[in-house]
Amino acid sequence: MPIYNKLVRDKIPQIIEESGKKYTLEILNDHDYIKYLKLKSYEELDEYCASHSNEDAVEELADLLEVIHALANYHGFSMEEVEKVRKEKTDKRGGFQEKILLIEVEDGKQDES
């Protein structure tokens, strides 16, 4: 029997049960929940980075967004609040649409060697 030890979506136990399989689960306390949410965010980001088509990418982005929703909720914020902060940061510092790669910034100090 495979051992997963990972956070899964809320309906996964029901789906497993409907397939006729048995499973073991645990309801996490808040400390472990945030730990596993953070791990899940890395898992979903890795899966997005490994995607090879736009269709796969959008599936993985949706999974990542679901984790972001859960993280925001855990920290007491709605997605509207997160979006407001995102918009403020975009207005102040810009987004990532212009594909800018910063190579180097001189620190203004003269080399004394």
CSV table of N, CA and C in Angstrom, one decimal:
chain,number,residue,atom,x,y,z
A,1,MET,N,0.8,-1.2,0.0
A,1,MET,CA,0.0,0.0,0.0
A,1,MET,C,0.9,1.2,0.0
A,2,PRO,N,0.7,2.2,-1.0
A,2,PRO,CA,1.5,3.4,-1.0
A,2,PRO,C,1.3,4.3,0.2
A,3,ILE,N,2.3,4.9,0.7
A,3,ILE,CA,2.2,5.9,1.7
A,3,ILE,C,2.5,7.3,1.2
A,4,TYR,N,1.6,8.2,1.4
A,4,TYR,CA,1.7,9.5,0.8
A,4,TYR,C,2.1,10.6,1.8
A,5,ASN,N,1.6,10.7,3.0
A,5,ASN,CA,1.9,11.7,3.9
A,5,ASN,C,1.9,13.1,3.3
A,6,LYS,N,0.8,13.4,2.6
A,6,LYS,CA,0.8,14.8,2.0
A,6,LYS,C,-0.7,15.3,2.1
A,7,LEU,N,-0.7,16.6,2.1
A,7,LEU,CA,-2.0,17.3,2.1
A,7,LEU,C,-2.8,17.0,0.8
A,8,VAL,N,-4.0,16.7,0.9
A,8,VAL,CA,-4.8,16.4,-0.3
A,8,VAL,C,-6.1,17.3,-0.2
A,9,ARG,N,-6.7,17.4,-1.4
A,9,ARG,CA,-8.0,18.2,-1.5
A,9,ARG,C,-9.1,17.5,-0.6
A,10,ASP,N,-10.0,18.3,-0.2
A,10,ASP,CA,-11.1,17.8,0.7
A,10,ASP,C,-11.9,16.6,0.3
A,11,LYS,N,-12.1,16.5,-1.0
A,11,LYS,CA,-12.9,15.4,-1.5
A,11,LYS,C,-12.2,14.1,-1.9
A,12,ILE,N,-10.9,14.1,-1.7
A,12,ILE,CA,-10.0,13.0,-2.1
A,12,ILE,C,-10.4,11.7,-1.3
A,13,PRO,N,-10.7,11.8,0.0
A,13,PRO,CA,-11.1,10.6,0.8
A,13,PRO,C,-12.4,10.0,0.2
A,14,GLN,N,-13.3,10.8,-0.1
A,14,GLN,CA,-14.6,10.4,-0.7
A,14,GLN,C,-14.3,9.7,-2.1
A,15,ILE,N,-13.5,10.3,-2.9
A,15,ILE,CA,-13.2,9.7,-4.2
A,15,ILE,C,-12.5,8.3,-4.0
A,16,ILE,N,-11.6,8.2,-3.1
A,16,ILE,CA,-10.9,7.0,-2.8
A,16,ILE,C,-11.9,5.9,-2.3
A,17,GLU,N,-12.8,6.3,-1.4
A,17,GLU,CA,-13.8,5.4,-0.9
A,17,GLU,C,-14.7,4.9,-2.0
A,18,GLU,N,-15.1,5.8,-2.9
A,18,GLU,CA,-16.0,5.4,-4.0
A,18,GLU,C,-15.4,4.5,-5.0
A,19,SER,N,-14.0,4.5,-5.0
A,19,SER,CA,-13.3,3.5,-5.8
A,19,SER,C,-13.2,2.2,-5.2
A,20,GLY,N,-13.7,2.0,-4.0
A,20,GLY,CA,-13.6,0.7,-3.3
A,20,GLY,C,-12.3,0.5,-2.5
A,21,LYS,N,-11.5,1.5,-2.4
A,21,LYS,CA,-10.2,1.3,-1.7
A,21,LYS,C,-10.4,1.8,-0.2
A,22,LYS,N,-9.5,1.3,0.6
A,22,LYS,CA,-9.4,1.8,2.0
A,22,LYS,C,-8.3,2.8,2.1
A,23,TYR,N,-8.4,3.6,3.1
A,23,TYR,CA,-7.3,4.6,3.3
A,23,TYR,C,-7.2,5.0,4.8
A,24,THR,N,-6.1,5.6,5.1
A,24,THR,CA,-5.9,6.1,6.5
A,24,THR,C,-5.6,7.6,6.3
A,25,LEU,N,-6.2,8.4,7.2
A,25,LEU,CA,-6.0,9.9,7.1
A,25,LEU,C,-5.9,10.4,8.5
A,26,GLU,N,-5.5,11.7,8.6
A,26,GLU,CA,-5.4,12.4,9.9
A,26,GLU,C,-5.9,13.8,9.6
A,27,ILE,N,-6.6,14.4,10.6
A,27,ILE,CA,-7.0,15.8,10.5
A,27,ILE,C,-5.9,16.5,11.2
A,28,LEU,N,-5.3,17.5,10.5
A,28,LEU,CA,-4.1,18.2,11.1
A,28,LEU,C,-4.5,19.3,12.0
A,29,ASN,N,-3.6,19.5,13.0
A,29,ASN,CA,-3.7,20.7,13.8
A,29,ASN,C,-3.2,21.9,13.0
A,30,ASP,N,-3.4,23.1,13.5
A,30,ASP,CA,-3.0,24.3,12.8
A,30,ASP,C,-1.5,24.4,12.5
A,31,HIS,N,-0.7,24.0,13.4
A,31,HIS,CA,0.7,24.0,13.2
A,31,HIS,C,1.1,23.1,12.1
A,32,ASP,N,0.6,21.9,12.0
A,32,ASP,CA,1.0,21.0,11.0
A,32,ASP,C,0.3,21.3,9.7
A,33,TYR,N,-0.9,21.9,9.8
A,33,TYR,CA,-1.7,22.3,8.6
A,33,TYR,C,-0.9,23.3,7.8
A,34,ILE,N,-0.3,24.4,8.4
A,34,ILE,CA,0.4,25.4,7.7
A,34,ILE,C,1.7,24.8,7.2
A,35,LYS,N,2.3,23.9,7.9
A,35,LYS,CA,3.5,23.2,7.5
A,35,LYS,C,3.3,22.4,6.2
A,36,TYR,N,2.2,21.7,6.1
A,36,TYR,CA,1.8,20.9,4.9
A,36,TYR,C,1.3,21.7,3.8
A,37,LEU,N,0.7,22.9,4.1
A,37,LEU,CA,0.3,23.8,3.0
A,37,LEU,C,1.5,24.4,2.3
A,38,LYS,N,2.5,24.7,3.1
A,38,LYS,CA,3.7,25.3,2.5
A,38,LYS,C,4.4,24.2,1.7
A,39,LEU,N,4.5,23.0,2.2
A,39,LEU,CA,5.0,21.9,1.4
A,39,LEU,C,4.2,21.7,0.1
A,40,LYS,N,2.9,21.8,0.2
A,40,LYS,CA,2.1,21.6,-1.0
A,40,LYS,C,2.3,22.7,-2.0
A,41,SER,N,2.6,23.9,-1.5
A,41,SER,CA,2.9,25.0,-2.5
A,41,SER,C,4.1,24.7,-3.3
A,42,TYR,N,5.2,24.2,-2.7
A,42,TYR,CA,6.4,23.8,-3.4
A,42,TYR,C,6.0,22.6,-4.4
A,43,GLU,N,5.3,21.7,-3.9
A,43,GLU,CA,4.9,20.5,-4.8
A,43,GLU,C,4.2,21.1,-6.1
A,44,GLU,N,3.2,21.9,-5.9
A,44,GLU,CA,2.4,22.4,-7.0
A,44,GLU,C,3.3,23.3,-7.9
A,45,LEU,N,4.2,24.1,-7.3
A,45,LEU,CA,5.0,25.0,-8.1
A,45,LEU,C,6.0,24.1,-8.9
A,46,ASP,N,6.5,23.0,-8.3
A,46,ASP,CA,7.4,22.1,-9.1
A,46,ASP,C,6.6,21.5,-10.2
A,47,GLU,N,5.4,21.1,-10.0
A,47,GLU,CA,4.6,20.5,-11.1
A,47,GLU,C,4.3,21.5,-12.2
A,48,TYR,N,4.1,22.7,-11.8
A,48,TYR,CA,3.9,23.8,-12.8
A,48,TYR,C,5.2,23.9,-13.7
A,49,CYS,N,6.3,24.0,-13.0
A,49,CYS,CA,7.6,24.2,-13.6
A,49,CYS,C,8.0,23.0,-14.6
A,50,ALA,N,7.5,21.8,-14.2
A,50,ALA,CA,7.7,20.6,-15.1
A,50,ALA,C,6.7,20.5,-16.2
A,51,SER,N,5.7,21.3,-16.2
A,51,SER,CA,4.6,21.2,-17.3
A,51,SER,C,5.2,21.5,-18.7
A,52,HIS,N,4.7,20.8,-19.7
A,52,HIS,CA,5.3,20.9,-21.0
A,52,HIS,C,4.3,21.5,-22.0
A,53,SER,N,3.1,21.8,-21.6
A,53,SER,CA,2.1,22.4,-22.5
A,53,SER,C,1.3,23.4,-21.8
A,54,ASN,N,0.6,24.3,-22.5
A,54,ASN,CA,-0.2,25.3,-21.9
A,54,ASN,C,-1.4,24.7,-21.1
A,55,GLU,N,-1.9,23.5,-21.6
A,55,GLU,CA,-3.0,22.9,-20.9
A,55,GLU,C,-2.5,22.3,-19.6
A,56,ASP,N,-1.3,21.7,-19.5
A,56,ASP,CA,-0.8,21.2,-18.3
A,56,ASP,C,-0.5,22.4,-17.4
A,57,ALA,N,0.1,23.5,-17.9
A,57,ALA,CA,0.4,24.7,-17.1
A,57,ALA,C,-0.8,25.2,-16.4
A,58,VAL,N,-1.9,25.4,-17.1
A,58,VAL,CA,-3.1,26.0,-16.5
A,58,VAL,C,-3.7,25.1,-15.4
A,59,GLU,N,-3.6,23.8,-15.6
A,59,GLU,CA,-4.0,22.8,-14.5
A,59,GLU,C,-3.1,23.0,-13.3
A,60,GLU,N,-1.8,23.1,-13.5
A,60,GLU,CA,-1.0,23.3,-12.3
A,60,GLU,C,-1.1,24.6,-11.7
A,61,LEU,N,-1.3,25.7,-12.5
A,61,LEU,CA,-1.5,27.0,-11.9
A,61,LEU,C,-2.8,27.0,-11.1
A,62,ALA,N,-3.9,26.3,-11.6
A,62,ALA,CA,-5.1,26.2,-10.8
A,62,ALA,C,-4.9,25.5,-9.5
A,63,ASP,N,-4.0,24.5,-9.4
A,63,ASP,CA,-3.7,23.8,-8.2
A,63,ASP,C,-2.9,24.8,-7.3
A,64,LEU,N,-2.0,25.5,-7.8
A,64,LEU,CA,-1.2,26.4,-7.0
A,64,LEU,C,-2.1,27.5,-6.5
A,65,LEU,N,-3.0,28.0,-7.3
A,65,LEU,CA,-3.9,29.0,-6.8
A,65,LEU,C,-4.8,28.5,-5.7
A,66,GLU,N,-5.2,27.3,-5.8
A,66,GLU,CA,-6.0,26.7,-4.7
A,66,GLU,C,-5.2,26.7,-3.4
A,67,VAL,N,-4.0,26.4,-3.5
A,67,VAL,CA,-3.1,26.4,-2.3
A,67,VAL,C,-3.0,27.8,-1.8
A,68,ILE,N,-2.8,28.8,-2.7
A,68,ILE,CA,-2.7,30.2,-2.3
A,68,ILE,C,-4.0,30.6,-1.6
A,69,HIS,N,-5.2,30.2,-2.1
A,69,HIS,CA,-6.5,30.5,-1.4
A,69,HIS,C,-6.4,30.0,0.0
A,70,ALA,N,-6.0,28.7,0.2
A,70,ALA,CA,-5.9,28.1,1.5
A,70,ALA,C,-5.0,28.9,2.5
A,71,LEU,N,-3.8,29.2,1.9
A,71,LEU,CA,-2.8,30.0,2.7
A,71,LEU,C,-3.4,31.3,3.1
A,72,ALA,N,-4.0,32.0,2.2
A,72,ALA,CA,-4.6,33.4,2.6
A,72,ALA,C,-5.6,33.2,3.7
A,73,ASN,N,-6.5,32.2,3.5
A,73,ASN,CA,-7.5,31.9,4.5
A,73,ASN,C,-6.9,31.6,5.9
A,74,TYR,N,-5.9,30.8,5.9
A,74,TYR,CA,-5.2,30.4,7.1
A,74,TYR,C,-4.7,31.7,7.8
A,75,HIS,N,-4.2,32.6,7.1
A,75,HIS,CA,-3.6,33.8,7.6
A,75,HIS,C,-4.7,34.9,7.9
A,76,GLY,N,-5.9,34.6,7.6
A,76,GLY,CA,-7.0,35.5,7.9
A,76,GLY,C,-7.3,36.5,6.9
A,77,PHE,N,-6.9,36.2,5.6
A,77,PHE,CA,-7.2,37.1,4.5
A,77,PHE,C,-8.1,36.5,3.5
A,78,SER,N,-8.9,37.3,2.9
A,78,SER,CA,-9.6,36.9,1.7
A,78,SER,C,-8.8,37.1,0.5
A,79,MET,N,-9.2,36.4,-0.6
A,79,MET,CA,-8.4,36.6,-1.9
A,79,MET,C,-8.6,38.0,-2.4
A,80,GLU,N,-9.7,38.7,-2.0
A,80,GLU,CA,-9.9,40.1,-2.4
A,80,GLU,C,-8.8,40.9,-1.7
A,81,GLU,N,-8.5,40.6,-0.5
A,81,GLU,CA,-7.5,41.4,0.2
A,81,GLU,C,-6.1,41.1,-0.3
A,82,VAL,N,-5.8,39.9,-0.7
A,82,VAL,CA,-4.6,39.5,-1.3
A,82,VAL,C,-4.5,40.2,-2.7
A,83,GLU,N,-5.5,40.2,-3.4
A,83,GLU,CA,-5.5,40.9,-4.7
A,83,GLU,C,-5.3,42.4,-4.6
A,84,LYS,N,-5.9,43.0,-3.5
A,84,LYS,CA,-5.7,44.4,-3.3
A,84,LYS,C,-4.2,44.7,-3.0
A,85,VAL,N,-3.5,43.9,-2.2
A,85,VAL,CA,-2.1,44.1,-1.9
A,85,VAL,C,-1.3,43.8,-3.2
A,86,ARG,N,-1.7,42.8,-4.0
A,86,ARG,CA,-1.0,42.6,-5.3
A,86,ARG,C,-1.1,43.8,-6.2
A,87,LYS,N,-2.3,44.3,-6.3
A,87,LYS,CA,-2.5,45.5,-7.1
A,87,LYS,C,-1.7,46.7,-6.7
A,88,GLU,N,-1.7,46.9,-5.4
A,88,GLU,CA,-0.9,48.0,-4.8
A,88,GLU,C,0.6,47.9,-5.1
A,89,LYS,N,1.1,46.6,-5.0
A,89,LYS,CA,2.5,46.4,-5.3
A,89,LYS,C,2.8,46.6,-6.8
A,90,THR,N,1.8,46.2,-7.7
A,90,THR,CA,2.0,46.3,-9.1
A,90,THR,C,2.0,47.8,-9.5
A,91,ASP,N,1.1,48.6,-8.8
A,91,ASP,CA,1.0,50.0,-9.1
A,91,ASP,C,2.3,50.7,-8.7
A,92,LYS,N,2.9,50.3,-7.6
A,92,LYS,CA,4.1,50.9,-7.0
A,92,LYS,C,5.4,50.4,-7.7
A,93,ARG,N,5.5,49.1,-8.0
A,93,ARG,CA,6.8,48.5,-8.5
A,93,ARG,C,6.7,47.9,-9.8
A,94,GLY,N,5.4,47.8,-10.4
A,94,GLY,CA,5.2,47.1,-11.7
A,94,GLY,C,5.0,45.6,-11.5
A,95,GLY,N,4.7,45.0,-12.6
A,95,GLY,CA,4.4,43.6,-12.6
A,95,GLY,C,5.6,42.9,-13.3
A,96,PHE,N,5.3,41.8,-14.0
A,96,PHE,CA,6.4,41.1,-14.7
A,96,PHE,C,6.1,40.9,-16.2
A,97,GLN,N,5.3,41.8,-16.7
A,97,GLN,CA,4.9,41.7,-18.1
A,97,GLN,C,5.9,42.1,-19.1
A,98,GLU,N,6.9,42.9,-18.7
A,98,GLU,CA,7.9,43.4,-19.7
A,98,GLU,C,9.1,42.5,-19.8
A,99,LYS,N,9.1,41.4,-19.1
A,99,LYS,CA,10.2,40.4,-19.2
A,99,LYS,C,11.6,40.9,-18.9
A,100,ILE,N,11.7,41.8,-17.9
A,100,ILE,CA,12.9,42.4,-17.6
A,100,ILE,C,13.8,41.5,-16.7
A,101,LEU,N,15.0,41.3,-17.2
A,101,LEU,CA,16.0,40.5,-16.4
A,101,LEU,C,17.1,41.5,-15.9
A,102,LEU,N,17.2,41.8,-14.7
A,102,LEU,CA,18.2,42.7,-14.1
A,102,LEU,C,19.5,41.9,-14.0
A,103,ILE,N,20.5,42.4,-14.6
A,103,ILE,CA,21.8,41.8,-14.6
A,103,ILE,C,22.7,42.3,-13.5
A,104,GLU,N,22.8,43.5,-13.3
A,104,GLU,CA,23.8,44.1,-12.4
A,104,GLU,C,23.4,45.5,-12.0
A,105,VAL,N,23.7,45.9,-10.8
A,105,VAL,CA,23.6,47.3,-10.4
A,105,VAL,C,24.9,47.7,-9.7
A,106,GLU,N,25.4,48.8,-10.2
A,106,GLU,CA,26.6,49.3,-9.6
A,106,GLU,C,26.3,49.9,-8.2
A,107,ASP,N,27.1,49.7,-7.2
A,107,ASP,CA,26.8,50.2,-5.9
A,107,ASP,C,27.3,51.6,-5.6
A,108,GLY,N,27.9,52.2,-6.6
A,108,GLY,CA,28.4,53.6,-6.5
A,108,GLY,C,29.7,53.8,-5.8
A,109,LYS,N,30.3,52.7,-5.3
A,109,LYS,CA,31.6,52.8,-4.6
A,109,LYS,C,32.7,52.6,-5.6
A,110,GLN,N,33.8,53.3,-5.4
A,110,GLN,CA,34.9,53.1,-6.3
A,110,GLN,C,35.8,51.9,-5.9
A,111,ASP,N,36.3,51.2,-6.8
A,111,ASP,CA,37.2,50.1,-6.5
A,111,ASP,C,38.5,50.7,-6.0
A,112,GLU,N,38.9,50.4,-4.8
A,112,GLU,CA,40.2,50.9,-4.3
A,112,GLU,C,41.4,50.0,-4.4
A,113,SER,N,41.4,49.1,-5.3
A,113,SER,CA,42.5,48.2,-5.4
A,113,SER,C,43.5,48.7,-6.4
